[in-house]
């Protein structure tokens, strides 16, 4: 597996990260715990060294799973997790699925880091993201709090998720960021306008989630696909009705491109992201080892300058319709 470096501190990670959310959260059915642990450990055997989770994913269960799976190889991997919600509002963390509120108050962050350390079975978190910007807490206060955790050795590096460029600058000025995580893919390119130039200027790595468009870019769906109500995509406008049918134009283009290059649509999508900047590390999420094997192959896809220019021309000509989140969740991004 090829590696890349994030930030000025040059945190070395595998070129493809494994997003672990789907093992317990948002995309049922879920594998049993033993199978999930085996899959994560097989990913390590394939060369994946970078793993992403969050305290809010299944209210701690996801971190606990990742912690158990990676405990035997803890010194060989980089674990990223996230804070930013008040889990104390959820009385039964093992079964409750009700929403929780944003909270990045210093006391909430300190409580969160202790819980994450315990569940991850580790004495430090390699990369600690603020999951969503809390409009009620100045980002400078958040940066100062995480800076204290870094001095204490509980956190090694930190980052933001779905933050506006101006917020990135303010946070970075107080406690340098090593990475920012936001959505970016062939079917969502908004970060190109302002976020990517800001990160390049400041020397901050970029870790795009949903690089496969929540599986849209894998070619698994068609215009008539219906999602179960327990599937997160059932609430996303881009995956609904006429929007889905319209958006298949991009999928068909990616499939045709994959056929020409004798590879898979998923590898095209990941290879394209990696070709944008050397400090980009995508996080495809999956529960299946064969998908991990496929995704890893994305690091080997090469594009000529002419191919990249042609892809950009096609992307500019294809309109994607429908929001990427339900309206209430979209309001929590870009702050």
Short mmCIF file of C-alpha atoms in Angstrom, two decimals:
data_model
loop_
_atom_site.label_atom_id
_atom_site.label_comp_id
_atom_site.label_asym_id
_atom_site.label_seq_id
_atom_site.Cartn_x
_atom_site.Cartn_y
_atom_site.Cartn_z
CA UNK A 1 0.00 0.00 0.00
CA UNK A 2 1.31 3.41 -0.92
CA UNK A 3 1.47 6.02 1.82
CA UNK A 4 0.87 9.76 2.00
CA UNK A 5 1.61 12.52 4.48
CA UNK A 6 -0.87 14.83 6.20
CA UNK A 7 -0.01 18.32 7.37
CA UNK A 8 3.26 20.03 8.14
CA UNK A 9 3.97 17.43 10.82
CA UNK A 10 3.86 14.86 8.02
CA UNK A 11 1.66 12.24 9.64
CA UNK A 12 2.27 9.17 7.47
CA UNK A 13 -0.84 7.15 6.61
CA UNK A 14 -1.96 4.65 3.97
CA UNK A 15 -3.10 6.37 0.77
CA UNK A 16 -6.57 4.91 1.32
CA UNK A 17 -8.18 5.12 4.75
CA UNK A 18 -10.89 2.74 5.97
CA UNK A 19 -14.07 4.43 7.15
CA UNK A 20 -15.48 2.16 9.86
CA UNK A 21 -18.85 3.82 10.46
CA UNK A 22 -20.80 1.32 8.37
CA UNK A 23 -19.88 -1.61 10.60
CA UNK A 24 -22.40 -0.38 13.18
CA UNK A 25 -24.09 2.79 11.91
CA UNK A 26 -26.25 4.21 9.08
CA UNK A 27 -25.92 1.36 6.55
CA UNK A 28 -27.66 -1.83 7.74
CA UNK A 29 -27.52 -4.78 7.80
CA UNK A 30 -24.49 -4.86 10.05
CA UNK A 31 -22.02 -7.75 10.33
CA UNK A 32 -21.69 -9.53 13.64
CA UNK A 33 -18.88 -8.28 15.83
CA UNK A 34 -16.52 -11.18 15.17
CA UNK A 35 -16.81 -10.78 11.40
CA UNK A 36 -16.36 -7.01 11.64
CA UNK A 37 -13.21 -7.39 13.72
CA UNK A 38 -11.81 -9.93 11.27
CA UNK A 39 -12.51 -7.58 8.36
CA UNK A 40 -10.72 -4.67 10.02
CA UNK A 41 -7.75 -6.87 10.84
CA UNK A 42 -7.62 -8.17 7.28
CA UNK A 43 -7.52 -4.55 6.11
CA UNK A 44 -4.39 -4.09 8.22
CA UNK A 45 -2.92 -7.15 6.54
CA UNK A 46 -3.60 -5.56 3.16
CA UNK A 47 -1.63 -2.47 4.15
CA UNK A 48 -4.30 -0.13 5.48
CA UNK A 49 -2.85 1.85 8.39
CA UNK A 50 -5.43 4.63 8.72
CA UNK A 51 -8.85 4.06 10.33
CA UNK A 52 -11.74 6.46 10.93
CA UNK A 53 -14.46 6.29 13.58
CA UNK A 54 -16.36 8.69 15.89
CA UNK A 55 -17.87 8.65 19.35
CA UNK A 56 -21.33 9.42 17.96
CA UNK A 57 -21.37 6.41 15.60
CA UNK A 58 -23.74 4.06 17.41
CA UNK A 59 -23.02 6.07 20.55
CA UNK A 60 -19.63 4.58 21.31
CA UNK A 61 -20.15 1.10 19.90
CA UNK A 62 -18.19 1.86 16.74
CA UNK A 63 -15.16 3.11 18.66
CA UNK A 64 -15.33 0.06 20.90
CA UNK A 65 -15.33 -2.24 17.87
CA UNK A 66 -12.43 -0.44 16.21
CA UNK A 67 -10.51 -0.39 19.48
CA UNK A 68 -10.81 -4.14 19.95
CA UNK A 69 -9.95 -4.88 16.33
CA UNK A 70 -6.83 -2.72 16.30
CA UNK A 71 -5.56 -3.38 19.83
CA UNK A 72 -3.07 -6.08 18.71
CA UNK A 73 -1.52 -3.72 16.14
CA UNK A 74 -2.02 -0.40 17.90
CA UNK A 75 1.56 0.75 17.37
CA UNK A 76 1.32 0.12 13.61
CA UNK A 77 -1.86 2.09 12.82
CA UNK A 78 -3.25 5.62 12.91
CA UNK A 79 -6.68 5.99 14.51
CA UNK A 80 -8.85 9.03 13.83
CA UNK A 81 -11.96 9.71 15.86
CA UNK A 82 -14.22 12.69 16.47
CA UNK A 83 -15.84 14.72 19.21
CA UNK A 84 -18.51 17.41 19.11
CA UNK A 85 -21.79 15.97 20.38
CA UNK A 86 -23.28 15.75 23.85
CA UNK A 87 -23.79 12.03 24.31
CA UNK A 88 -25.00 12.53 27.86
CA UNK A 89 -28.37 13.48 26.36
CA UNK A 90 -28.85 9.87 25.27
CA UNK A 91 -29.67 7.76 28.34
CA UNK A 92 -29.18 4.32 26.75
CA UNK A 93 -26.08 4.48 24.59
CA UNK A 94 -26.37 0.85 23.49
CA UNK A 95 -29.75 1.05 21.82
CA UNK A 96 -30.93 4.65 21.48
CA UNK A 97 -30.94 6.15 18.00
CA UNK A 98 -32.36 9.56 18.78
CA UNK A 99 -30.42 12.67 17.71
CA UNK A 100 -27.98 14.40 20.03
CA UNK A 101 -27.02 18.06 20.19
CA UNK A 102 -23.79 19.64 19.07
CA UNK A 103 -21.48 20.49 21.94
CA UNK A 104 -17.83 21.50 21.85
CA UNK A 105 -17.69 23.07 25.28
CA UNK A 106 -14.32 22.42 26.95
CA UNK A 107 -15.87 20.16 29.58
CA UNK A 108 -17.67 18.15 26.89
CA UNK A 109 -14.47 17.70 24.88
CA UNK A 110 -12.58 16.51 27.96
CA UNK A 111 -15.31 14.04 28.81
CA UNK A 112 -15.40 12.87 25.20
CA UNK A 113 -11.67 12.24 24.94
CA UNK A 114 -11.67 10.08 28.07
CA UNK A 115 -14.53 8.01 26.71
CA UNK A 116 -12.86 7.59 23.33
CA UNK A 117 -9.53 6.59 24.88
CA UNK A 118 -11.28 3.97 26.98
CA UNK A 119 -13.30 2.51 24.12
CA UNK A 120 -10.38 2.57 21.70
CA UNK A 121 -8.19 0.81 24.28
CA UNK A 122 -5.37 3.29 23.85
CA UNK A 123 -3.54 6.03 25.73
CA UNK A 124 -3.59 8.49 22.83
CA UNK A 125 -5.68 9.48 19.82
CA UNK A 126 -3.61 10.00 16.69
CA UNK A 127 -6.03 12.38 14.97
CA UNK A 128 -8.92 14.03 16.82
CA UNK A 129 -11.49 15.87 14.69
CA UNK A 130 -14.22 18.25 15.74
CA UNK A 131 -17.11 16.41 14.06
CA UNK A 132 -19.14 19.53 13.34
CA UNK A 133 -18.47 23.15 14.20
CA UNK A 134 -20.46 24.23 17.25
CA UNK A 135 -21.87 27.72 16.56
CA UNK A 136 -22.24 28.30 20.30
CA UNK A 137 -18.55 27.81 21.14
CA UNK A 138 -15.84 29.97 19.55
CA UNK A 139 -13.50 27.83 17.47
CA UNK A 140 -10.59 29.47 19.32
CA UNK A 141 -11.90 27.96 22.57
CA UNK A 142 -12.10 24.55 20.94
CA UNK A 143 -8.56 24.90 19.58
CA UNK A 144 -7.23 25.91 23.00
CA UNK A 145 -8.89 22.92 24.65
CA UNK A 146 -7.54 20.44 22.11
CA UNK A 147 -4.14 22.14 22.38
CA UNK A 148 -4.17 21.30 26.10
CA UNK A 149 -4.98 17.67 25.28
CA UNK A 150 -2.05 17.60 22.87
CA UNK A 151 0.28 18.93 25.58
CA UNK A 152 -1.03 16.22 27.90
CA UNK A 153 -0.27 13.53 25.31
CA UNK A 154 -3.86 12.34 25.03
CA UNK A 155 -4.13 13.66 21.45
CA UNK A 156 -1.29 13.79 18.92
CA UNK A 157 -2.91 15.81 16.11
CA UNK A 158 -6.24 17.45 15.48
CA UNK A 159 -8.53 18.44 12.65
CA UNK A 160 -11.92 19.82 11.69
CA UNK A 161 -14.80 18.28 9.76
CA UNK A 162 -17.16 20.15 7.42
CA UNK A 163 -15.75 23.52 8.49
CA UNK A 164 -15.71 26.73 6.46
CA UNK A 165 -12.33 28.01 5.20
CA UNK A 166 -12.54 31.03 7.54
CA UNK A 167 -13.08 28.72 10.51
CA UNK A 168 -10.12 26.60 9.42
CA UNK A 169 -7.92 29.69 9.44
CA UNK A 170 -9.07 30.77 12.90
CA UNK A 171 -8.56 27.32 14.41
CA UNK A 172 -5.19 26.83 12.74
CA UNK A 173 -3.92 30.15 14.11
CA UNK A 174 -4.47 28.93 17.69
CA UNK A 175 -3.50 25.26 17.42
CA UNK A 176 -2.17 24.05 14.03
CA UNK A 177 -4.43 21.60 12.22
CA UNK A 178 -3.03 18.56 10.49
CA UNK A 179 -6.15 17.66 8.48
CA UNK A 180 -9.65 18.73 7.51
CA UNK A 181 -12.33 16.19 6.70
CA UNK A 182 -15.20 17.08 4.37
CA UNK A 183 -17.16 15.50 1.55
CA UNK A 184 -15.45 15.56 -1.85
CA UNK A 185 -15.91 13.30 -4.84
CA UNK A 186 -16.69 13.19 -8.52
CA UNK A 187 -20.26 14.18 -7.68
CA UNK A 188 -19.54 16.80 -4.99
CA UNK A 189 -16.74 19.24 -5.83
CA UNK A 190 -17.59 22.32 -3.77
CA UNK A 191 -14.32 22.11 -1.76
CA UNK A 192 -12.40 22.99 -4.92
CA UNK A 193 -13.58 26.60 -4.83
CA UNK A 194 -12.24 27.77 -1.47
CA UNK A 195 -11.40 24.94 0.91
CA UNK A 196 -8.67 23.21 -1.09
CA UNK A 197 -6.78 26.46 -1.83
CA UNK A 198 -6.96 27.35 1.88
CA UNK A 199 -5.59 23.96 2.93
CA UNK A 200 -2.79 24.14 0.39
CA UNK A 201 -1.81 27.61 1.59
CA UNK A 202 -1.74 26.53 5.24
CA UNK A 203 -0.13 23.13 4.70
CA UNK A 204 -3.10 21.14 6.01
CA UNK A 205 -4.01 17.69 4.69
CA UNK A 206 -7.45 16.87 3.28
CA UNK A 207 -9.35 13.69 4.11
CA UNK A 208 -12.48 13.50 1.92
CA UNK A 209 -15.31 11.33 3.18
CA UNK A 210 -17.93 9.77 0.91
CA UNK A 211 -15.36 9.59 -1.92
CA UNK A 212 -17.62 7.05 -3.63
CA UNK A 213 -20.71 9.21 -3.22
CA UNK A 214 -22.16 6.93 -0.53
CA UNK A 215 -21.69 4.04 -2.99
CA UNK A 216 -23.39 5.90 -5.85
CA UNK A 217 -20.13 5.90 -7.83
CA UNK A 218 -19.57 2.15 -7.46
CA UNK A 219 -22.17 1.29 -10.09
CA UNK A 220 -24.24 -0.73 -7.62
CA UNK A 221 -27.44 1.31 -8.08
CA UNK A 222 -29.76 2.09 -10.97
CA UNK A 223 -32.48 4.68 -11.55
CA UNK A 224 -35.08 2.46 -9.88
CA UNK A 225 -33.13 1.65 -6.71
CA UNK A 226 -35.12 2.06 -3.49
CA UNK A 227 -33.48 2.37 -0.08
CA UNK A 228 -34.89 0.89 3.11
CA UNK A 229 -36.00 3.52 5.61
CA UNK A 230 -33.26 2.33 8.00
CA UNK A 231 -30.66 3.21 5.35
CA UNK A 232 -29.30 6.75 5.76
CA UNK A 233 -29.51 7.31 2.00
CA UNK A 234 -33.30 7.06 2.08
CA UNK A 235 -33.38 10.56 3.60
CA UNK A 236 -30.86 12.13 1.21
CA UNK A 237 -32.46 14.16 -1.61
CA UNK A 238 -29.84 13.09 -4.17
CA UNK A 239 -30.96 9.49 -3.84
CA UNK A 240 -34.69 10.14 -4.15
CA UNK A 241 -37.05 9.71 -7.10
CA UNK A 242 -36.37 11.88 -10.12
CA UNK A 243 -33.15 13.18 -8.58
CA UNK A 244 -31.68 9.69 -8.56
CA UNK A 245 -32.73 9.08 -12.15
CA UNK A 246 -31.16 12.36 -13.27
CA UNK A 247 -27.93 11.76 -11.34
CA UNK A 248 -27.37 8.41 -13.03
CA UNK A 249 -25.83 10.37 -15.92
CA UNK A 250 -22.67 10.82 -13.88
CA UNK A 251 -22.63 7.17 -12.86
CA UNK A 252 -22.91 6.08 -16.47
CA UNK A 253 -20.01 8.34 -17.40
CA UNK A 254 -17.81 6.90 -14.62
CA UNK A 255 -18.75 3.37 -15.65
CA UNK A 256 -17.77 4.10 -19.25
CA UNK A 257 -14.47 5.60 -18.12
CA UNK A 258 -13.76 2.55 -15.96
CA UNK A 259 -14.43 0.27 -18.91
CA UNK A 260 -11.98 2.20 -21.08
CA UNK A 261 -9.28 1.98 -18.42
CA UNK A 262 -10.09 -1.67 -17.65
CA UNK A 263 -10.82 -1.10 -13.99
CA UNK A 264 -13.84 -0.52 -11.73
CA UNK A 265 -15.90 2.65 -11.16
CA UNK A 266 -14.84 2.73 -7.50
CA UNK A 267 -11.17 2.68 -8.42
CA UNK A 268 -11.74 5.46 -10.95
CA UNK A 269 -13.41 7.61 -8.29
CA UNK A 270 -10.64 7.04 -5.74
CA UNK A 271 -7.83 7.37 -8.25
CA UNK A 272 -9.28 10.67 -9.45
CA UNK A 273 -9.30 12.05 -5.91
CA UNK A 274 -5.72 10.97 -5.29
CA UNK A 275 -4.69 12.65 -8.54
CA UNK A 276 -5.97 16.04 -7.38
CA UNK A 277 -3.36 16.70 -4.67
CA UNK A 278 -0.59 14.63 -3.02
CA UNK A 279 -1.95 15.55 0.42
CA UNK A 280 -5.43 14.10 -0.16
CA UNK A 281 -6.32 10.79 1.54
CA UNK A 282 -9.87 9.53 0.83
CA UNK A 283 -11.96 7.51 3.30
CA UNK A 284 -14.12 4.95 1.52
CA UNK A 285 -16.25 3.10 4.02
CA UNK A 286 -17.24 -0.54 3.65
CA UNK A 287 -18.06 -3.65 5.66
CA UNK A 288 -16.73 -6.16 3.13
CA UNK A 289 -13.17 -7.28 2.62
CA UNK A 290 -13.60 -7.63 -1.14
CA UNK A 291 -14.59 -3.95 -1.31
CA UNK A 292 -11.53 -3.02 0.73
CA UNK A 293 -9.38 -4.93 -1.75
CA UNK A 294 -11.08 -3.12 -4.61
CA UNK A 295 -10.71 0.28 -2.98
CA UNK A 296 -7.03 -0.21 -2.25
CA UNK A 297 -6.55 -0.69 -5.97
CA UNK A 298 -7.64 2.90 -6.47
CA UNK A 299 -4.20 3.98 -5.27
CA UNK A 300 -2.67 2.41 -8.37
CA UNK A 301 -4.86 4.17 -10.93
CA UNK A 302 -2.96 6.68 -13.05
CA UNK A 303 -4.38 9.45 -15.22
CA UNK A 304 -2.63 11.46 -17.88
CA UNK A 305 -2.91 15.24 -17.85
CA UNK A 306 -5.18 14.98 -20.87
CA UNK A 307 -7.43 12.43 -19.15
CA UNK A 308 -7.81 14.63 -16.07
CA UNK A 309 -8.69 17.63 -18.22
CA UNK A 310 -11.25 15.58 -20.14
CA UNK A 311 -12.81 14.30 -16.91
CA UNK A 312 -13.12 17.84 -15.61
CA UNK A 313 -14.84 18.97 -18.81
CA UNK A 314 -17.36 16.16 -18.50
CA UNK A 315 -17.98 16.86 -14.81
CA UNK A 316 -18.60 20.52 -15.55
CA UNK A 317 -21.23 19.54 -18.12
CA UNK A 318 -23.18 17.24 -15.78
CA UNK A 319 -25.59 18.80 -13.30
CA UNK A 320 -26.10 16.96 -10.01
CA UNK A 321 -29.46 17.70 -8.42
CA UNK A 322 -30.69 17.20 -4.87
CA UNK A 323 -29.01 18.01 -1.57
CA UNK A 324 -26.30 15.80 -0.12
CA UNK A 325 -27.98 15.86 3.31
CA UNK A 326 -31.49 16.39 4.66
CA UNK A 327 -31.97 20.13 5.21
CA UNK A 328 -31.52 20.05 8.99
CA UNK A 329 -28.17 18.28 8.68
CA UNK A 330 -26.97 20.48 5.83
CA UNK A 331 -27.36 23.49 8.12
CA UNK A 332 -24.70 21.98 10.40
CA UNK A 333 -22.02 22.09 7.70
CA UNK A 334 -19.77 24.83 6.38
CA UNK A 335 -19.78 26.84 9.61
#
